[in-house]
């Protein structure tokens, strides 16, 4: 939900203009600061940012985004297998040749195939598995537009670009590169040929929806190994999220990944259900992690009004519910932050530091800046957490702020 000043908002950010009375009331009595969730040299993304927030140095533990999502789905990667994120996407042309020198390369119109629904997406991915899957390649359906491809003997060192980083750009300069890239080009070309006249795509076009006319591979890696949250911090915990990436991290860390109905990853998600299930789990667990995807999706789509609404819904339906339930549990500490910035004007992730808010019910801390937004960076004296993975130790009182 972190962003940059926008001319459309009079030089303010979505966080500054959004109505968030619960978060701002906390800000007035919390420790505020900025945190560098994305270490230098690593690509900005939720895999890197979420590991940092949970206290795990991404430089030590991150092998790729897709292996984390594979863990969420219970896919056990063998040592010689590489998982790739497989987006269903919408390109500007149905008949596409996926080669860097191909003439008239199509544009990446939509990294999410029009925010395709899970059940429709499953039809496409199962169709690709039926026609392209073999002893070397396997396709696995996920949630919405987010799916997986596992390549036996694949190269984890390929250079792959996230499709949300190239909106309305030619795909040619951003195709996978490196040893073995030709295999992926061929798979993408064959997938596009299979998908272009699929009955479901014909139906989507008839309805005025964007077709899922191609796949895009990225975020690859082998299975990671990391200590559990209990081993690292001596605490039990739970996690709730709509997306496989966050759920996969939770499972790898031994957190209880909560099943909540109605989670979509966008504005229509079950916000209240997330908060209620997390707070119920805290009657037994020490720690809860609630992940909300909607502000990020709105940023990628360049939808300013949706991003503001997502922030306001987070405040009204998640934070408000957490605060209602927390008092009954006794003393508590609450941390609010973004895992990275996704500026609406850019529609991509960026690496700048993001604001955080740390509230302790036992010792309210009067703040000179009674609002949670990017202007926290101008506070004097300011608190800056350069190594983002160290904030968790501060939150758990294992290290001073």
Tab-separated table of C-alpha atoms in Angstrom:
chain	number	residue	atom	x	y	z
A	1	UNK	CA	0.000	0.000	0.000
A	2	UNK	CA	3.032	2.282	0.085
A	3	UNK	CA	3.186	4.671	-2.867
A	4	UNK	CA	4.584	7.970	-4.148
A	5	UNK	CA	3.075	11.492	-4.321
A	6	UNK	CA	0.543	11.802	-7.122
A	7	UNK	CA	-0.480	14.922	-9.039
A	8	UNK	CA	-4.056	13.619	-9.073
A	9	UNK	CA	-4.016	13.768	-5.255
A	10	UNK	CA	-2.464	17.222	-5.016
A	11	UNK	CA	0.991	15.828	-4.351
A	12	UNK	CA	-0.190	13.380	-1.696
A	13	UNK	CA	-0.047	9.583	-1.600
A	14	UNK	CA	-2.986	7.149	-1.351
A	15	UNK	CA	-2.054	6.516	2.285
A	16	UNK	CA	-2.271	10.237	3.037
A	17	UNK	CA	-5.726	10.741	1.536
A	18	UNK	CA	-7.342	7.436	2.516
A	19	UNK	CA	-9.769	7.550	5.457
A	20	UNK	CA	-8.176	5.240	8.017
A	21	UNK	CA	-9.299	6.392	11.478
A	22	UNK	CA	-8.297	3.192	13.271
A	23	UNK	CA	-4.768	3.074	11.868
A	24	UNK	CA	-4.208	6.800	12.450
A	25	UNK	CA	-5.501	6.547	16.028
A	26	UNK	CA	-2.864	3.865	16.576
A	27	UNK	CA	-0.211	6.006	14.860
A	28	UNK	CA	-0.749	8.772	17.410
A	29	UNK	CA	0.384	6.420	20.167
A	30	UNK	CA	2.834	4.117	18.399
A	31	UNK	CA	6.470	3.940	17.453
A	32	UNK	CA	6.700	4.950	13.801
A	33	UNK	CA	9.542	4.459	11.378
A	34	UNK	CA	10.696	3.343	7.956
A	35	UNK	CA	11.880	-0.128	7.068
A	36	UNK	CA	13.942	-1.397	4.129
A	37	UNK	CA	12.121	-4.659	3.408
A	38	UNK	CA	13.924	-5.138	0.069
A	39	UNK	CA	17.695	-5.622	0.537
A	40	UNK	CA	19.990	-4.008	-2.055
A	41	UNK	CA	20.436	-6.178	-5.127
A	42	UNK	CA	17.249	-8.222	-4.686
A	43	UNK	CA	14.158	-7.707	-6.850
A	44	UNK	CA	11.265	-5.954	-5.092
A	45	UNK	CA	8.474	-8.416	-4.468
A	46	UNK	CA	6.306	-10.012	-1.832
A	47	UNK	CA	8.573	-13.048	-1.552
A	48	UNK	CA	11.491	-10.849	-0.491
A	49	UNK	CA	9.356	-8.453	1.541
A	50	UNK	CA	7.360	-11.094	3.407
A	51	UNK	CA	10.479	-13.011	4.416
A	52	UNK	CA	11.977	-9.770	5.725
A	53	UNK	CA	8.844	-8.962	7.725
A	54	UNK	CA	8.825	-12.436	9.273
A	55	UNK	CA	12.448	-12.037	10.325
A	56	UNK	CA	14.189	-14.168	7.702
A	57	UNK	CA	17.074	-12.658	5.747
A	58	UNK	CA	16.072	-13.074	2.059
A	59	UNK	CA	19.728	-13.196	1.065
A	60	UNK	CA	20.055	-16.399	3.083
A	61	UNK	CA	16.731	-18.131	2.557
A	62	UNK	CA	15.108	-17.048	-0.705
A	63	UNK	CA	15.483	-19.420	-3.662
A	64	UNK	CA	12.598	-18.009	-5.725
A	65	UNK	CA	8.933	-17.106	-5.532
A	66	UNK	CA	7.513	-20.219	-7.208
A	67	UNK	CA	8.985	-22.726	-4.698
A	68	UNK	CA	7.174	-20.856	-1.917
A	69	UNK	CA	3.899	-21.178	-3.803
A	70	UNK	CA	4.623	-24.846	-4.458
A	71	UNK	CA	4.913	-25.367	-0.708
A	72	UNK	CA	1.480	-23.811	-0.272
A	73	UNK	CA	-0.010	-26.359	-2.664
A	74	UNK	CA	1.752	-29.281	-1.012
A	75	UNK	CA	3.973	-29.844	-4.052
A	76	UNK	CA	7.215	-31.454	-2.880
A	77	UNK	CA	9.999	-30.461	-5.236
A	78	UNK	CA	12.706	-33.036	-5.839
A	79	UNK	CA	16.343	-31.849	-5.810
A	80	UNK	CA	16.473	-31.743	-9.634
A	81	UNK	CA	13.139	-29.960	-10.073
A	82	UNK	CA	12.625	-26.227	-10.565
A	83	UNK	CA	9.266	-24.546	-9.960
A	84	UNK	CA	8.208	-21.587	-12.130
A	85	UNK	CA	5.345	-19.191	-11.537
A	86	UNK	CA	2.964	-19.628	-14.466
A	87	UNK	CA	0.691	-16.605	-14.977
A	88	UNK	CA	-2.301	-16.739	-17.250
A	89	UNK	CA	-1.931	-13.463	-19.160
A	90	UNK	CA	-3.587	-11.457	-21.925
A	91	UNK	CA	-1.403	-10.503	-24.876
A	92	UNK	CA	-2.278	-8.110	-27.705
A	93	UNK	CA	-2.199	-10.958	-30.256
A	94	UNK	CA	-3.413	-14.534	-30.057
A	95	UNK	CA	-0.931	-16.059	-32.486
A	96	UNK	CA	2.388	-15.223	-30.854
A	97	UNK	CA	5.917	-16.478	-31.430
A	98	UNK	CA	7.922	-16.383	-28.234
A	99	UNK	CA	11.371	-15.611	-29.555
A	100	UNK	CA	13.435	-12.471	-28.839
A	101	UNK	CA	13.965	-11.823	-32.562
A	102	UNK	CA	10.399	-12.548	-33.637
A	103	UNK	CA	8.877	-9.664	-35.649
A	104	UNK	CA	5.818	-7.834	-34.342
A	105	UNK	CA	6.015	-9.258	-30.842
A	106	UNK	CA	2.760	-8.785	-28.906
A	107	UNK	CA	2.296	-6.478	-25.935
A	108	UNK	CA	1.647	-7.580	-22.359
A	109	UNK	CA	-1.874	-6.217	-21.967
A	110	UNK	CA	-2.757	-7.793	-18.614
A	111	UNK	CA	-0.601	-9.875	-16.289
A	112	UNK	CA	-3.781	-11.334	-14.684
A	113	UNK	CA	-5.916	-12.123	-17.779
A	114	UNK	CA	-8.521	-9.689	-16.528
A	115	UNK	CA	-8.328	-10.960	-12.946
A	116	UNK	CA	-9.553	-14.325	-14.156
A	117	UNK	CA	-11.513	-16.349	-11.611
A	118	UNK	CA	-10.006	-19.490	-10.133
A	119	UNK	CA	-12.506	-21.980	-11.578
A	120	UNK	CA	-12.101	-20.695	-15.133
A	121	UNK	CA	-8.334	-20.565	-14.779
A	122	UNK	CA	-8.290	-24.170	-13.568
A	123	UNK	CA	-9.915	-25.256	-16.849
A	124	UNK	CA	-7.082	-23.661	-18.835
A	125	UNK	CA	-4.250	-25.016	-16.682
A	126	UNK	CA	-5.653	-28.556	-16.680
A	127	UNK	CA	-5.996	-28.284	-20.465
A	128	UNK	CA	-2.327	-27.307	-20.747
A	129	UNK	CA	-1.300	-30.180	-18.474
A	130	UNK	CA	-3.285	-32.589	-20.639
A	131	UNK	CA	-1.646	-31.362	-23.843
A	132	UNK	CA	1.833	-30.219	-22.740
A	133	UNK	CA	2.531	-32.097	-19.517
A	134	UNK	CA	4.906	-35.056	-19.607
A	135	UNK	CA	7.674	-36.649	-17.545
A	136	UNK	CA	9.663	-33.404	-17.714
A	137	UNK	CA	6.983	-30.671	-17.462
A	138	UNK	CA	3.974	-30.481	-15.133
A	139	UNK	CA	1.351	-27.744	-14.716
A	140	UNK	CA	-0.484	-27.140	-11.429
A	141	UNK	CA	-3.573	-24.916	-11.031
A	142	UNK	CA	-3.475	-22.280	-8.307
A	143	UNK	CA	-5.612	-19.264	-7.399
A	144	UNK	CA	-6.916	-16.711	-9.899
A	145	UNK	CA	-4.249	-16.042	-12.512
A	146	UNK	CA	-1.438	-17.482	-10.342
A	147	UNK	CA	-0.326	-21.025	-11.262
A	148	UNK	CA	2.785	-23.198	-11.335
A	149	UNK	CA	4.899	-25.129	-13.803
A	150	UNK	CA	7.499	-27.627	-12.550
A	151	UNK	CA	10.405	-28.486	-14.847
A	152	UNK	CA	12.448	-31.590	-14.121
A	153	UNK	CA	16.076	-30.718	-14.847
A	154	UNK	CA	15.285	-27.038	-15.361
A	155	UNK	CA	17.757	-24.218	-14.883
A	156	UNK	CA	17.013	-22.065	-11.807
A	157	UNK	CA	19.484	-19.420	-13.016
A	158	UNK	CA	17.424	-18.300	-16.005
A	159	UNK	CA	16.678	-14.586	-16.184
A	160	UNK	CA	12.896	-14.142	-16.054
A	161	UNK	CA	10.847	-10.953	-15.819
A	162	UNK	CA	7.622	-10.658	-13.796
A	163	UNK	CA	4.768	-9.892	-16.227
A	164	UNK	CA	3.411	-7.141	-13.960
A	165	UNK	CA	6.679	-5.261	-14.572
A	166	UNK	CA	6.038	-4.856	-18.314
A	167	UNK	CA	2.490	-3.454	-18.698
A	168	UNK	CA	1.653	-2.564	-22.323
A	169	UNK	CA	5.235	-3.334	-23.366
A	170	UNK	CA	6.544	-5.665	-26.057
A	171	UNK	CA	7.308	-9.082	-24.606
A	172	UNK	CA	10.345	-9.663	-26.871
A	173	UNK	CA	13.044	-7.971	-24.713
A	174	UNK	CA	11.631	-9.563	-21.554
A	175	UNK	CA	11.466	-13.224	-22.550
A	176	UNK	CA	13.373	-15.756	-20.412
A	177	UNK	CA	17.092	-15.677	-21.114
A	178	UNK	CA	19.943	-18.054	-20.381
A	179	UNK	CA	20.731	-21.728	-20.805
A	180	UNK	CA	17.512	-23.606	-21.486
A	181	UNK	CA	15.421	-20.544	-22.317
A	182	UNK	CA	14.469	-22.046	-25.687
A	183	UNK	CA	12.503	-24.725	-23.827
A	184	UNK	CA	10.347	-22.064	-22.203
A	185	UNK	CA	9.910	-20.133	-25.459
A	186	UNK	CA	8.618	-23.318	-27.084
A	187	UNK	CA	6.236	-24.063	-24.223
A	188	UNK	CA	4.824	-20.536	-24.300
A	189	UNK	CA	4.367	-20.669	-28.093
A	190	UNK	CA	2.554	-24.014	-27.901
A	191	UNK	CA	0.431	-22.847	-24.978
A	192	UNK	CA	-0.646	-19.728	-26.869
A	193	UNK	CA	-1.655	-21.847	-29.865
A	194	UNK	CA	-3.719	-24.132	-27.629
A	195	UNK	CA	-5.411	-21.316	-25.733
A	196	UNK	CA	-6.352	-18.949	-28.566
A	197	UNK	CA	-9.449	-20.875	-29.711
A	198	UNK	CA	-10.289	-22.667	-26.485
A	199	UNK	CA	-14.109	-22.586	-26.049
A	200	UNK	CA	-13.771	-20.768	-22.737
A	201	UNK	CA	-11.692	-18.020	-24.348
A	202	UNK	CA	-14.249	-17.694	-27.134
A	203	UNK	CA	-16.877	-17.275	-24.430
A	204	UNK	CA	-14.758	-14.704	-22.566
A	205	UNK	CA	-14.350	-12.621	-25.726
A	206	UNK	CA	-18.080	-12.816	-26.376
A	207	UNK	CA	-18.688	-11.438	-22.872
A	208	UNK	CA	-16.200	-8.618	-23.438
A	209	UNK	CA	-13.651	-10.169	-21.064
A	210	UNK	CA	-9.933	-10.361	-21.700
A	211	UNK	CA	-8.822	-13.761	-23.030
A	212	UNK	CA	-6.280	-15.879	-21.200
A	213	UNK	CA	-4.372	-16.319	-24.438
A	214	UNK	CA	-0.908	-17.127	-23.105
A	215	UNK	CA	1.170	-18.182	-20.113
A	216	UNK	CA	4.211	-16.426	-18.690
A	217	UNK	CA	6.985	-18.108	-16.681
A	218	UNK	CA	8.961	-16.363	-13.927
A	219	UNK	CA	9.913	-16.487	-10.222
A	220	UNK	CA	11.687	-19.823	-10.549
A	221	UNK	CA	13.734	-21.714	-7.981
A	222	UNK	CA	14.446	-24.944	-6.147
A	223	UNK	CA	12.929	-25.966	-2.821
A	224	UNK	CA	14.217	-23.754	0.053
A	225	UNK	CA	15.252	-24.836	3.524
A	226	UNK	CA	14.795	-22.598	6.562
A	227	UNK	CA	14.205	-22.969	10.310
A	228	UNK	CA	10.636	-22.906	11.559
A	229	UNK	CA	9.245	-19.856	13.331
A	230	UNK	CA	9.198	-21.825	16.576
A	231	UNK	CA	12.823	-22.905	16.132
A	232	UNK	CA	13.890	-19.341	15.386
A	233	UNK	CA	11.777	-17.433	17.922
A	234	UNK	CA	10.383	-20.030	20.323
A	235	UNK	CA	6.794	-19.002	19.486
A	236	UNK	CA	3.773	-20.584	17.844
A	237	UNK	CA	2.024	-18.691	15.074
A	238	UNK	CA	-0.631	-18.602	12.385
A	239	UNK	CA	-1.003	-16.952	8.985
A	240	UNK	CA	-3.959	-15.972	6.805
A	241	UNK	CA	-3.725	-14.900	3.160
A	242	UNK	CA	-5.531	-15.293	-0.150
A	243	UNK	CA	-2.346	-15.952	-2.144
A	244	UNK	CA	-0.240	-19.086	-2.380
A	245	UNK	CA	3.017	-17.176	-1.965
A	246	UNK	CA	2.229	-16.077	1.588
A	247	UNK	CA	0.600	-19.384	2.463
A	248	UNK	CA	3.665	-21.239	1.190
A	249	UNK	CA	5.967	-19.172	3.384
A	250	UNK	CA	3.676	-19.933	6.312
A	251	UNK	CA	3.804	-23.673	5.732
A	252	UNK	CA	7.597	-23.671	5.312
A	253	UNK	CA	7.910	-21.813	8.631
A	254	UNK	CA	5.581	-24.211	10.422
A	255	UNK	CA	2.860	-21.601	10.946
A	256	UNK	CA	-0.775	-22.674	11.079
A	257	UNK	CA	-2.130	-21.555	7.697
A	258	UNK	CA	-5.762	-20.722	8.369
A	259	UNK	CA	-8.540	-21.679	5.967
A	260	UNK	CA	-10.936	-18.767	5.546
A	261	UNK	CA	-13.841	-18.837	3.063
A	262	UNK	CA	-14.241	-16.078	0.503
A	263	UNK	CA	-10.623	-15.000	0.049
A	264	UNK	CA	-9.912	-13.566	-3.422
A	265	UNK	CA	-6.864	-11.336	-3.152
A	266	UNK	CA	-8.804	-8.277	-4.316
A	267	UNK	CA	-11.459	-5.799	-3.180
A	268	UNK	CA	-14.147	-8.462	-2.861
A	269	UNK	CA	-12.146	-10.560	-0.403
A	270	UNK	CA	-13.443	-11.584	3.019
A	271	UNK	CA	-11.582	-8.976	5.087
A	272	UNK	CA	-13.581	-9.519	8.277
A	273	UNK	CA	-13.167	-13.285	8.017
A	274	UNK	CA	-9.390	-12.878	7.851
A	275	UNK	CA	-9.344	-10.852	11.046
A	276	UNK	CA	-11.819	-13.039	12.900
A	277	UNK	CA	-10.013	-16.293	12.105
A	278	UNK	CA	-6.634	-14.809	13.034
A	279	UNK	CA	-7.891	-13.456	16.335
A	280	UNK	CA	-9.609	-16.739	17.171
A	281	UNK	CA	-6.339	-18.567	16.505
A	282	UNK	CA	-4.543	-16.162	18.869
A	283	UNK	CA	-6.424	-17.686	21.774
A	284	UNK	CA	-3.935	-20.536	21.412
A	285	UNK	CA	-1.080	-19.121	19.295
A	286	UNK	CA	1.445	-16.410	20.210
A	287	UNK	CA	1.611	-14.634	16.863
A	288	UNK	CA	-0.634	-13.953	13.846
A	289	UNK	CA	0.279	-12.668	10.384
A	290	UNK	CA	-2.577	-11.212	8.310
A	291	UNK	CA	-1.731	-10.542	4.672
A	292	UNK	CA	-3.947	-8.307	2.489
A	293	UNK	CA	-3.256	-8.346	-1.254
A	294	UNK	CA	-5.789	-5.819	-2.602
A	295	UNK	CA	-3.632	-2.628	-2.393
A	296	UNK	CA	-0.890	-4.356	-4.392
A	297	UNK	CA	-3.271	-5.560	-7.107
A	298	UNK	CA	-4.786	-2.078	-7.412
A	299	UNK	CA	-1.298	-0.599	-7.736
A	300	UNK	CA	-0.390	-3.024	-10.532
A	301	UNK	CA	-3.560	-2.141	-12.406
A	302	UNK	CA	-2.971	1.585	-11.996
A	303	UNK	CA	-6.380	2.011	-10.343
A	304	UNK	CA	-6.018	4.879	-7.882
A	305	UNK	CA	-9.574	4.761	-6.555
A	306	UNK	CA	-9.313	1.020	-5.958
A	307	UNK	CA	-6.050	1.450	-4.067
A	308	UNK	CA	-7.533	4.091	-1.793
A	309	UNK	CA	-10.569	1.893	-1.230
A	310	UNK	CA	-8.348	-1.106	-0.422
A	311	UNK	CA	-6.539	0.908	2.261
A	312	UNK	CA	-9.825	2.141	3.686
A	313	UNK	CA	-11.260	-1.387	3.717
A	314	UNK	CA	-8.145	-2.665	5.475
A	315	UNK	CA	-8.727	-0.071	8.180
A	316	UNK	CA	-12.487	-0.561	8.493
A	317	UNK	CA	-12.717	-4.342	8.259
A	318	UNK	CA	-9.358	-5.775	9.346
A	319	UNK	CA	-7.764	-3.332	11.789
A	320	UNK	CA	-11.081	-2.439	13.422
A	321	UNK	CA	-11.920	-6.121	13.912
A	322	UNK	CA	-8.459	-6.908	15.270
A	323	UNK	CA	-8.723	-4.094	17.806
A	324	UNK	CA	-12.204	-5.208	18.888
A	325	UNK	CA	-10.977	-8.742	19.546
A	326	UNK	CA	-7.514	-7.907	20.903
A	327	UNK	CA	-8.708	-6.277	24.118
A	328	UNK	CA	-10.262	-9.579	25.236
A	329	UNK	CA	-6.920	-11.327	24.834
A	330	UNK	CA	-5.074	-9.028	27.231
A	331	UNK	CA	-1.938	-7.042	26.446
A	332	UNK	CA	-0.798	-7.148	22.842
A	333	UNK	CA	1.609	-5.674	20.312
A	334	UNK	CA	0.500	-4.800	16.780
A	335	UNK	CA	2.669	-4.157	13.717
A	336	UNK	CA	1.284	-2.587	10.534
A	337	UNK	CA	3.367	-2.181	7.372
A	338	UNK	CA	3.641	-2.877	3.649
A	339	UNK	CA	5.957	-5.586	2.334
A	340	UNK	CA	7.012	-3.233	-0.492
A	341	UNK	CA	5.736	-0.254	-2.457
A	342	UNK	CA	3.598	-0.600	-5.601
A	343	UNK	CA	3.153	2.950	-6.922
A	344	UNK	CA	-0.041	3.442	-8.926
A	345	UNK	CA	1.793	5.705	-11.357
A	346	UNK	CA	4.360	3.020	-12.178
A	347	UNK	CA	2.236	-0.146	-11.786
A	348	UNK	CA	5.292	-2.121	-10.638
A	349	UNK	CA	7.007	-2.982	-7.367
A	350	UNK	CA	9.744	-0.625	-6.186
A	351	UNK	CA	12.514	-1.008	-3.636
A	352	UNK	CA	12.216	2.118	-1.462
A	353	UNK	CA	11.716	1.904	2.284
A	354	UNK	CA	8.119	1.697	3.528
A	355	UNK	CA	6.517	3.047	6.733
A	356	UNK	CA	5.792	0.863	9.752
A	357	UNK	CA	3.689	1.307	12.880
A	358	UNK	CA	4.392	-0.613	16.108
A	359	UNK	CA	1.788	-0.338	18.868
A	360	UNK	CA	2.160	-1.746	22.396
A	361	UNK	CA	-0.987	-1.756	24.530
A	362	UNK	CA	1.143	-1.703	27.708
A	363	UNK	CA	3.026	1.462	26.851
A	364	UNK	CA	1.446	3.882	24.351
A	365	UNK	CA	4.149	6.012	22.755
A	366	UNK	CA	3.102	9.592	21.867
A	367	UNK	CA	4.095	10.206	18.258
A	368	UNK	CA	5.063	13.552	16.695
A	369	UNK	CA	3.411	12.392	13.439
A	370	UNK	CA	-0.135	11.152	14.234
A	371	UNK	CA	-0.736	9.559	10.844
A	372	UNK	CA	0.485	6.390	9.174
A	373	UNK	CA	1.904	7.391	5.790
A	374	UNK	CA	5.130	7.925	3.851
A	375	UNK	CA	5.829	11.273	5.577
A	376	UNK	CA	7.046	9.230	8.541
A	377	UNK	CA	10.344	9.274	6.631
A	378	UNK	CA	10.655	12.985	7.500
A	379	UNK	CA	10.198	12.549	11.258
A	380	UNK	CA	12.983	13.927	13.423
A	381	UNK	CA	14.382	11.998	15.101
A	382	UNK	CA	13.458	9.198	12.737
A	383	UNK	CA	13.601	5.451	13.167
A	384	UNK	CA	15.006	3.564	10.184
A	385	UNK	CA	15.397	-0.226	10.079
A	386	UNK	CA	18.020	-0.758	7.400
A	387	UNK	CA	17.968	-4.564	7.623
A	388	UNK	CA	14.266	-5.259	7.327
A	389	UNK	CA	14.525	-8.760	8.785
A	390	UNK	CA	15.589	-7.241	12.125
A	391	UNK	CA	12.208	-5.588	12.753
A	392	UNK	CA	10.654	-8.901	13.827
A	393	UNK	CA	13.136	-9.165	16.701
A	394	UNK	CA	12.144	-5.642	17.755
A	395	UNK	CA	8.464	-6.512	17.496
A	396	UNK	CA	8.982	-9.604	19.669
A	397	UNK	CA	11.063	-7.582	22.163
A	398	UNK	CA	14.176	-9.624	21.515
A	399	UNK	CA	15.997	-6.489	20.369
A	400	UNK	CA	15.499	-2.802	21.268
A	401	UNK	CA	14.000	-0.430	18.720
